[in-house]
Amino acid sequence: DTAVSQTPKYLVTQMGNDKSIKCEQNLGHDTMYWYKQDSKKFLKIMFSYNNKELIINETVPNRFSPKSPDKAHLNLHINSLELGDSAVYFCASSQDRGYHGYTFGSGTRLTVV
Amino acid sequence: GDSVTQMEGPVTLSEEAFLTINCTYTATGYPSLFWYVQYPGEGLQLLLKATKADDKGSNKGFEATYRKETTSFHLEKGSVQVSDSAVYFCALIDFNKFYFGSGTKLNVKP
């Protein structure tokens, strides 16, 4: 019954690898997001999709590529992983562009070694 | 541009103490304001919100009032519990963009 679910919860991988994180929401929301949280808990928006259309694309390396096959899914693919990509990545969703708040997934802790 | 500033932590309190976590904001429009809570190892959960000036959001004993004159949205609770230990984020949305504060860690000791 999880509203926003992301997989995997933990991901440990070597530098240079390519990995994907998946996110699905069953709330019927029209907008989905990816956030990166660093070790100091600072949250940074990366991408946002509204009805499968990219609406926010912050300054992130182009090694990061979001894909939204439908409005219930937003996946994040990362190429050529670097040590600095280690963080917790959160998926979120909202209705009406977020004026009533976001619903967050439980996070994916990515560790690049 | 828009921004959210909240007090640095950690804040350490004894159980049943009064809690205030300060939050101030700058915004160009008419933002909605939020407090989110993040328990260890979990995602962020919406704690409370206020959509216009003088609104008071409340949930689980926490309260915050949208003060336009002081551009503030301070979080308060009259009597904290050990289970309230978490990181608290103040946030706003303005012109379809969300802005989070840097988070304040709260430690409540028995």
PDB file of C-alpha atoms in Angstrom:
ATOM      1  CA  ASP A   1       0.000   0.000   0.000  1.00  0.00           C
ATOM      2  CA  THR A   2       3.034   2.250  -0.162  1.00  0.00           C
ATOM      3  CA  ALA A   3       2.116   5.573  -1.748  1.00  0.00           C
ATOM      4  CA  VAL A   4       5.537   6.384  -3.238  1.00  0.00           C
ATOM      5  CA  SER A   5       7.862   3.425  -3.532  1.00  0.00           C
ATOM      6  CA  GLN A   6      11.438   3.438  -4.721  1.00  0.00           C
ATOM      7  CA  THR A   7      13.788   0.586  -5.432  1.00  0.00           C
ATOM      8  CA  PRO A   8      16.344  -0.358  -4.437  1.00  0.00           C
ATOM      9  CA  LYS A   9      16.576   0.953  -0.870  1.00  0.00           C
ATOM     10  CA  TYR A  10      20.345   0.491  -0.822  1.00  0.00           C
ATOM     11  CA  LEU A  11      22.742   0.480  -3.746  1.00  0.00           C
ATOM     12  CA  VAL A  12      26.488  -0.054  -3.469  1.00  0.00           C
ATOM     13  CA  THR A  13      28.433   0.094  -6.693  1.00  0.00           C
ATOM     14  CA  GLN A  14      31.857   0.815  -8.103  1.00  0.00           C
ATOM     15  CA  MET A  15      32.976   4.003  -9.779  1.00  0.00           C
ATOM     16  CA  GLY A  16      32.297   4.061 -13.491  1.00  0.00           C
ATOM     17  CA  ASN A  17      29.262   1.795 -13.356  1.00  0.00           C
ATOM     18  CA  ASP A  18      25.799   2.694 -14.671  1.00  0.00           C
ATOM     19  CA  LYS A  19      22.814   2.239 -12.368  1.00  0.00           C
ATOM     20  CA  SER A  20      19.091   2.986 -12.230  1.00  0.00           C
ATOM     21  CA  ILE A  21      16.709   3.820  -9.421  1.00  0.00           C
ATOM     22  CA  LYS A  22      13.008   3.252  -9.943  1.00  0.00           C
ATOM     23  CA  CYS A  23      10.079   5.144  -8.485  1.00  0.00           C
ATOM     24  CA  GLU A  24       6.366   4.486  -8.627  1.00  0.00           C
ATOM     25  CA  GLN A  25       3.445   6.315  -7.049  1.00  0.00           C
ATOM     26  CA  ASN A  26      -0.103   5.024  -6.645  1.00  0.00           C
ATOM     27  CA  LEU A  27      -1.664   8.299  -5.508  1.00  0.00           C
ATOM     28  CA  GLY A  28      -2.815   9.456  -8.923  1.00  0.00           C
ATOM     29  CA  HIS A  29      -0.574  12.519  -8.654  1.00  0.00           C
ATOM     30  CA  ASP A  30       0.356  14.364 -11.804  1.00  0.00           C
ATOM     31  CA  THR A  31       3.863  15.532 -10.849  1.00  0.00           C
ATOM     32  CA  MET A  32       6.931  13.573  -9.750  1.00  0.00           C
ATOM     33  CA  TYR A  33      10.348  14.683  -8.543  1.00  0.00           C
ATOM     34  CA  TRP A  34      13.857  13.517  -7.792  1.00  0.00           C
ATOM     35  CA  TYR A  35      15.769  15.051  -4.903  1.00  0.00           C
ATOM     36  CA  LYS A  36      19.334  14.449  -3.714  1.00  0.00           C
ATOM     37  CA  GLN A  37      20.085  14.628   0.006  1.00  0.00           C
ATOM     38  CA  ASP A  38      23.713  14.998   1.007  1.00  0.00           C
ATOM     39  CA  SER A  39      25.407  13.893   4.210  1.00  0.00           C
ATOM     40  CA  LYS A  40      24.428  17.162   5.911  1.00  0.00           C
ATOM     41  CA  LYS A  41      20.755  16.520   5.123  1.00  0.00           C
ATOM     42  CA  PHE A  42      20.619  19.306   2.538  1.00  0.00           C
ATOM     43  CA  LEU A  43      17.940  18.612  -0.086  1.00  0.00           C
ATOM     44  CA  LYS A  44      18.468  19.606  -3.681  1.00  0.00           C
ATOM     45  CA  ILE A  45      15.870  19.309  -6.450  1.00  0.00           C
ATOM     46  CA  MET A  46      17.162  17.512  -9.511  1.00  0.00           C
ATOM     47  CA  PHE A  47      14.225  16.934 -11.827  1.00  0.00           C
ATOM     48  CA  SER A  48      10.489  17.256 -11.995  1.00  0.00           C
ATOM     49  CA  TYR A  49       7.989  15.758 -14.412  1.00  0.00           C
ATOM     50  CA  ASN A  50       4.383  16.783 -14.866  1.00  0.00           C
ATOM     51  CA  ASN A  51       2.272  14.302 -16.811  1.00  0.00           C
ATOM     52  CA  LYS A  52       5.421  12.813 -18.363  1.00  0.00           C
ATOM     53  CA  GLU A  53       6.754  16.243 -19.386  1.00  0.00           C
ATOM     54  CA  LEU A  54      10.024  17.529 -17.923  1.00  0.00           C
ATOM     55  CA  ILE A  55       9.316  20.806 -16.112  1.00  0.00           C
ATOM     56  CA  ILE A  56      12.299  21.223 -13.803  1.00  0.00           C
ATOM     57  CA  ASN A  57      15.815  20.310 -14.823  1.00  0.00           C
ATOM     58  CA  GLU A  58      18.252  21.780 -12.347  1.00  0.00           C
ATOM     59  CA  THR A  59      21.958  22.000 -12.899  1.00  0.00           C
ATOM     60  CA  VAL A  60      22.995  18.398 -12.542  1.00  0.00           C
ATOM     61  CA  PRO A  61      25.624  16.522 -14.556  1.00  0.00           C
ATOM     62  CA  ASN A  62      24.242  15.104 -17.782  1.00  0.00           C
ATOM     63  CA  ARG A  63      25.282  11.683 -16.479  1.00  0.00           C
ATOM     64  CA  PHE A  64      21.922  11.835 -14.690  1.00  0.00           C
ATOM     65  CA  SER A  65      18.937  11.165 -16.920  1.00  0.00           C
ATOM     66  CA  PRO A  66      15.335  10.887 -15.761  1.00  0.00           C
ATOM     67  CA  LYS A  67      12.763   8.833 -17.628  1.00  0.00           C
ATOM     68  CA  SER A  68       9.021   8.927 -17.124  1.00  0.00           C
ATOM     69  CA  PRO A  69       7.213   6.174 -19.067  1.00  0.00           C
ATOM     70  CA  ASP A  70       3.876   7.274 -17.586  1.00  0.00           C
ATOM     71  CA  LYS A  71       2.722   9.685 -14.918  1.00  0.00           C
ATOM     72  CA  ALA A  72       2.948   7.032 -12.193  1.00  0.00           C
ATOM     73  CA  HIS A  73       6.623   6.258 -12.788  1.00  0.00           C
ATOM     74  CA  LEU A  74       9.801   8.313 -12.754  1.00  0.00           C
ATOM     75  CA  ASN A  75      13.105   6.503 -12.995  1.00  0.00           C
ATOM     76  CA  LEU A  76      16.583   7.920 -12.568  1.00  0.00           C
ATOM     77  CA  HIS A  77      19.486   6.562 -14.569  1.00  0.00           C
ATOM     78  CA  ILE A  78      23.047   7.471 -13.674  1.00  0.00           C
ATOM     79  CA  ASN A  79      25.963   6.836 -16.004  1.00  0.00           C
ATOM     80  CA  SER A  80      29.650   6.618 -15.097  1.00  0.00           C
ATOM     81  CA  LEU A  81      29.088   6.873 -11.364  1.00  0.00           C
ATOM     82  CA  GLU A  82      31.505   9.002  -9.340  1.00  0.00           C
ATOM     83  CA  LEU A  83      32.362   9.044  -5.644  1.00  0.00           C
ATOM     84  CA  GLY A  84      30.571  12.394  -5.266  1.00  0.00           C
ATOM     85  CA  ASP A  85      27.298  10.815  -6.380  1.00  0.00           C
ATOM     86  CA  SER A  86      27.082   9.008  -3.029  1.00  0.00           C
ATOM     87  CA  ALA A  87      23.970  10.351  -1.310  1.00  0.00           C
ATOM     88  CA  VAL A  88      20.382   9.495  -0.542  1.00  0.00           C
ATOM     89  CA  TYR A  89      18.048  10.017  -3.488  1.00  0.00           C
ATOM     90  CA  PHE A  90      14.395  10.706  -2.803  1.00  0.00           C
ATOM     91  CA  CYS A  91      11.508  10.416  -5.180  1.00  0.00           C
ATOM     92  CA  ALA A  92       8.390  12.479  -4.453  1.00  0.00           C
ATOM     93  CA  SER A  93       5.034  13.170  -6.023  1.00  0.00           C
ATOM     94  CA  SER A  94       2.379  15.844  -5.787  1.00  0.00           C
ATOM     95  CA  GLN A  95      -0.882  17.009  -7.213  1.00  0.00           C
ATOM     96  CA  ASP A  96      -1.369  20.535  -8.554  1.00  0.00           C
ATOM     97  CA  ARG A  97       2.378  21.216  -8.747  1.00  0.00           C
ATOM     98  CA  GLY A  98       2.791  20.738  -4.995  1.00  0.00           C
ATOM     99  CA  TYR A  99       0.708  23.470  -3.410  1.00  0.00           C
ATOM    100  CA  HIS A 100      -0.734  20.922  -0.997  1.00  0.00           C
ATOM    101  CA  GLY A 101       2.640  19.374  -0.282  1.00  0.00           C
ATOM    102  CA  TYR A 102       4.726  16.517  -1.560  1.00  0.00           C
ATOM    103  CA  THR A 103       4.609  12.819  -0.703  1.00  0.00           C
ATOM    104  CA  PHE A 104       8.102  11.352  -0.444  1.00  0.00           C
ATOM    105  CA  GLY A 105       9.426   7.862  -0.945  1.00  0.00           C
ATOM    106  CA  SER A 106      11.660   6.321   1.715  1.00  0.00           C
ATOM    107  CA  GLY A 107      14.849   6.995  -0.214  1.00  0.00           C
ATOM    108  CA  THR A 108      17.627   5.107  -1.971  1.00  0.00           C
ATOM    109  CA  ARG A 109      21.016   5.253  -0.291  1.00  0.00           C
ATOM    110  CA  LEU A 110      23.616   5.162  -3.063  1.00  0.00           C
ATOM    111  CA  THR A 111      27.214   4.430  -2.113  1.00  0.00           C
ATOM    112  CA  VAL A 112      29.875   4.622  -4.797  1.00  0.00           C
ATOM    113  CA  VAL A 113      33.160   2.910  -3.904  1.00  0.00           C
TER     114      VAL A 113
ATOM    115  CA  GLY B   1      15.004  34.744  -5.208  1.00  0.00           C
ATOM    116  CA  ASP B   2      12.995  32.665  -2.776  1.00  0.00           C
ATOM    117  CA  SER B   3      14.688  30.992   0.192  1.00  0.00           C
ATOM    118  CA  VAL B   4      14.040  29.371   3.550  1.00  0.00           C
ATOM    119  CA  THR B   5      16.275  29.823   6.587  1.00  0.00           C
ATOM    120  CA  GLN B   6      15.924  27.725   9.687  1.00  0.00           C
ATOM    121  CA  MET B   7      17.891  27.552  12.884  1.00  0.00           C
ATOM    122  CA  GLU B   8      20.918  25.326  12.920  1.00  0.00           C
ATOM    123  CA  GLY B   9      20.890  22.279  15.063  1.00  0.00           C
ATOM    124  CA  PRO B  10      21.177  20.055  16.741  1.00  0.00           C
ATOM    125  CA  VAL B  11      18.591  21.079  19.286  1.00  0.00           C
ATOM    126  CA  THR B  12      18.752  18.917  22.403  1.00  0.00           C
ATOM    127  CA  LEU B  13      15.852  18.920  24.867  1.00  0.00           C
ATOM    128  CA  SER B  14      14.655  16.861  27.766  1.00  0.00           C
ATOM    129  CA  GLU B  15      11.345  15.048  27.484  1.00  0.00           C
ATOM    130  CA  GLU B  16       8.325  17.309  28.170  1.00  0.00           C
ATOM    131  CA  ALA B  17      10.289  20.469  27.361  1.00  0.00           C
ATOM    132  CA  PHE B  18       8.874  23.200  25.109  1.00  0.00           C
ATOM    133  CA  LEU B  19      10.121  23.203  21.534  1.00  0.00           C
ATOM    134  CA  THR B  20      10.603  26.081  19.125  1.00  0.00           C
ATOM    135  CA  ILE B  21      12.374  25.716  15.800  1.00  0.00           C
ATOM    136  CA  ASN B  22      12.672  29.029  13.989  1.00  0.00           C
ATOM    137  CA  CYS B  23      11.996  29.391  10.292  1.00  0.00           C
ATOM    138  CA  THR B  24      12.005  32.551   8.193  1.00  0.00           C
ATOM    139  CA  TYR B  25      11.501  32.885   4.472  1.00  0.00           C
ATOM    140  CA  THR B  26      11.817  35.214   1.525  1.00  0.00           C
ATOM    141  CA  ALA B  27       9.400  34.912  -1.356  1.00  0.00           C
ATOM    142  CA  THR B  28       8.429  36.948  -4.383  1.00  0.00           C
ATOM    143  CA  GLY B  29       4.861  35.656  -4.557  1.00  0.00           C
ATOM    144  CA  TYR B  30       2.320  34.314  -2.079  1.00  0.00           C
ATOM    145  CA  PRO B  31       3.819  31.048  -0.909  1.00  0.00           C
ATOM    146  CA  SER B  32       2.324  28.120   0.939  1.00  0.00           C
ATOM    147  CA  LEU B  33       4.457  27.055   3.906  1.00  0.00           C
ATOM    148  CA  PHE B  34       5.199  23.588   5.235  1.00  0.00           C
ATOM    149  CA  TRP B  35       6.998  21.672   7.936  1.00  0.00           C
ATOM    150  CA  TYR B  36       8.299  18.220   7.089  1.00  0.00           C
ATOM    151  CA  VAL B  37       9.773  15.659   9.489  1.00  0.00           C
ATOM    152  CA  GLN B  38      12.365  13.016   8.636  1.00  0.00           C
ATOM    153  CA  TYR B  39      12.807  10.151  11.085  1.00  0.00           C
ATOM    154  CA  PRO B  40      16.091   8.216  10.958  1.00  0.00           C
ATOM    155  CA  GLY B  41      16.366   6.101   7.821  1.00  0.00           C
ATOM    156  CA  GLU B  42      13.070   7.316   6.398  1.00  0.00           C
ATOM    157  CA  GLY B  43      11.775   9.766   3.829  1.00  0.00           C
ATOM    158  CA  LEU B  44      10.256  13.133   4.592  1.00  0.00           C
ATOM    159  CA  GLN B  45       6.699  13.247   5.902  1.00  0.00           C
ATOM    160  CA  LEU B  46       4.444  16.253   5.757  1.00  0.00           C
ATOM    161  CA  LEU B  47       3.883  17.414   9.335  1.00  0.00           C
ATOM    162  CA  LEU B  48       1.741  20.510   8.808  1.00  0.00           C
ATOM    163  CA  LYS B  49       1.071  23.295   6.359  1.00  0.00           C
ATOM    164  CA  ALA B  50      -0.427  26.767   6.010  1.00  0.00           C
ATOM    165  CA  THR B  51      -1.532  28.305   2.745  1.00  0.00           C
ATOM    166  CA  LYS B  52      -2.099  31.962   3.605  1.00  0.00           C
ATOM    167  CA  ALA B  53      -1.186  34.638   6.115  1.00  0.00           C
ATOM    168  CA  ASP B  54      -2.387  34.068   9.707  1.00  0.00           C
ATOM    169  CA  ASP B  55      -3.256  30.424   9.008  1.00  0.00           C
ATOM    170  CA  LYS B  56      -2.180  28.032  11.733  1.00  0.00           C
ATOM    171  CA  GLY B  57      -1.121  24.533  10.769  1.00  0.00           C
ATOM    172  CA  SER B  58      -1.238  21.833  13.436  1.00  0.00           C
ATOM    173  CA  ASN B  59      -0.654  18.103  13.725  1.00  0.00           C
ATOM    174  CA  LYS B  60       0.453  15.676  16.452  1.00  0.00           C
ATOM    175  CA  GLY B  61       0.771  18.508  18.976  1.00  0.00           C
ATOM    176  CA  PHE B  62       2.972  20.604  16.674  1.00  0.00           C
ATOM    177  CA  GLU B  63       1.848  24.050  15.556  1.00  0.00           C
ATOM    178  CA  ALA B  64       3.113  26.789  13.259  1.00  0.00           C
ATOM    179  CA  THR B  65       1.509  30.106  12.293  1.00  0.00           C
ATOM    180  CA  TYR B  66       2.063  31.816   8.937  1.00  0.00           C
ATOM    181  CA  ARG B  67       3.272  35.308   9.863  1.00  0.00           C
ATOM    182  CA  LYS B  68       3.516  37.477   6.790  1.00  0.00           C
ATOM    183  CA  GLU B  69       4.615  40.588   8.709  1.00  0.00           C
ATOM    184  CA  THR B  70       7.691  38.816  10.067  1.00  0.00           C
ATOM    185  CA  THR B  71       8.002  36.317   7.159  1.00  0.00           C
ATOM    186  CA  SER B  72       8.168  33.500   9.678  1.00  0.00           C
ATOM    187  CA  PHE B  73       6.702  30.052  10.244  1.00  0.00           C
ATOM    188  CA  HIS B  74       8.165  28.872  13.544  1.00  0.00           C
ATOM    189  CA  LEU B  75       7.436  25.317  14.673  1.00  0.00           C
ATOM    190  CA  GLU B  76       6.328  24.804  18.280  1.00  0.00           C
ATOM    191  CA  LYS B  77       5.316  21.947  20.542  1.00  0.00           C
ATOM    192  CA  GLY B  78       4.379  22.285  24.157  1.00  0.00           C
ATOM    193  CA  SER B  79       5.804  18.995  25.425  1.00  0.00           C
ATOM    194  CA  VAL B  80       8.219  16.959  23.314  1.00  0.00           C
ATOM    195  CA  GLN B  81       8.652  13.208  23.531  1.00  0.00           C
ATOM    196  CA  VAL B  82      11.637  10.984  22.795  1.00  0.00           C
ATOM    197  CA  SER B  83       9.762   9.788  19.703  1.00  0.00           C
ATOM    198  CA  ASP B  84       9.880  13.353  18.292  1.00  0.00           C
ATOM    199  CA  SER B  85      13.641  12.989  17.731  1.00  0.00           C
ATOM    200  CA  ALA B  86      14.082  13.595  14.005  1.00  0.00           C
ATOM    201  CA  VAL B  87      15.184  16.186  11.466  1.00  0.00           C
ATOM    202  CA  TYR B  88      12.654  18.942  10.781  1.00  0.00           C
ATOM    203  CA  PHE B  89      12.536  20.834   7.473  1.00  0.00           C
ATOM    204  CA  CYS B  90      10.765  24.096   6.830  1.00  0.00           C
ATOM    205  CA  ALA B  91       9.704  24.584   3.216  1.00  0.00           C
ATOM    206  CA  LEU B  92       7.735  26.828   0.920  1.00  0.00           C
ATOM    207  CA  ILE B  93       6.252  26.611  -2.535  1.00  0.00           C
ATOM    208  CA  ASP B  94       6.087  29.681  -4.746  1.00  0.00           C
ATOM    209  CA  PHE B  95       5.434  29.823  -8.495  1.00  0.00           C
ATOM    210  CA  ASN B  96       5.409  26.017  -8.698  1.00  0.00           C
ATOM    211  CA  LYS B  97       8.853  25.661  -7.147  1.00  0.00           C
ATOM    212  CA  PHE B  98       9.596  24.124  -3.769  1.00  0.00           C
ATOM    213  CA  TYR B  99      12.324  25.472  -1.474  1.00  0.00           C
ATOM    214  CA  PHE B 100      13.560  23.533   1.563  1.00  0.00           C
ATOM    215  CA  GLY B 101      15.454  24.825   4.550  1.00  0.00           C
ATOM    216  CA  SER B 102      18.641  23.066   5.583  1.00  0.00           C
ATOM    217  CA  GLY B 103      16.933  20.999   8.298  1.00  0.00           C
ATOM    218  CA  THR B 104      17.155  21.122  12.100  1.00  0.00           C
ATOM    219  CA  LYS B 105      17.976  17.984  14.017  1.00  0.00           C
ATOM    220  CA  LEU B 106      16.053  17.534  17.252  1.00  0.00           C
ATOM    221  CA  ASN B 107      17.307  15.183  19.964  1.00  0.00           C
ATOM    222  CA  VAL B 108      14.965  14.522  22.848  1.00  0.00           C
ATOM    223  CA  LYS B 109      16.489  12.832  25.912  1.00  0.00           C
ATOM    224  CA  PRO B 110      14.424  10.843  28.424  1.00  0.00           C
TER     225      PRO B 110
END
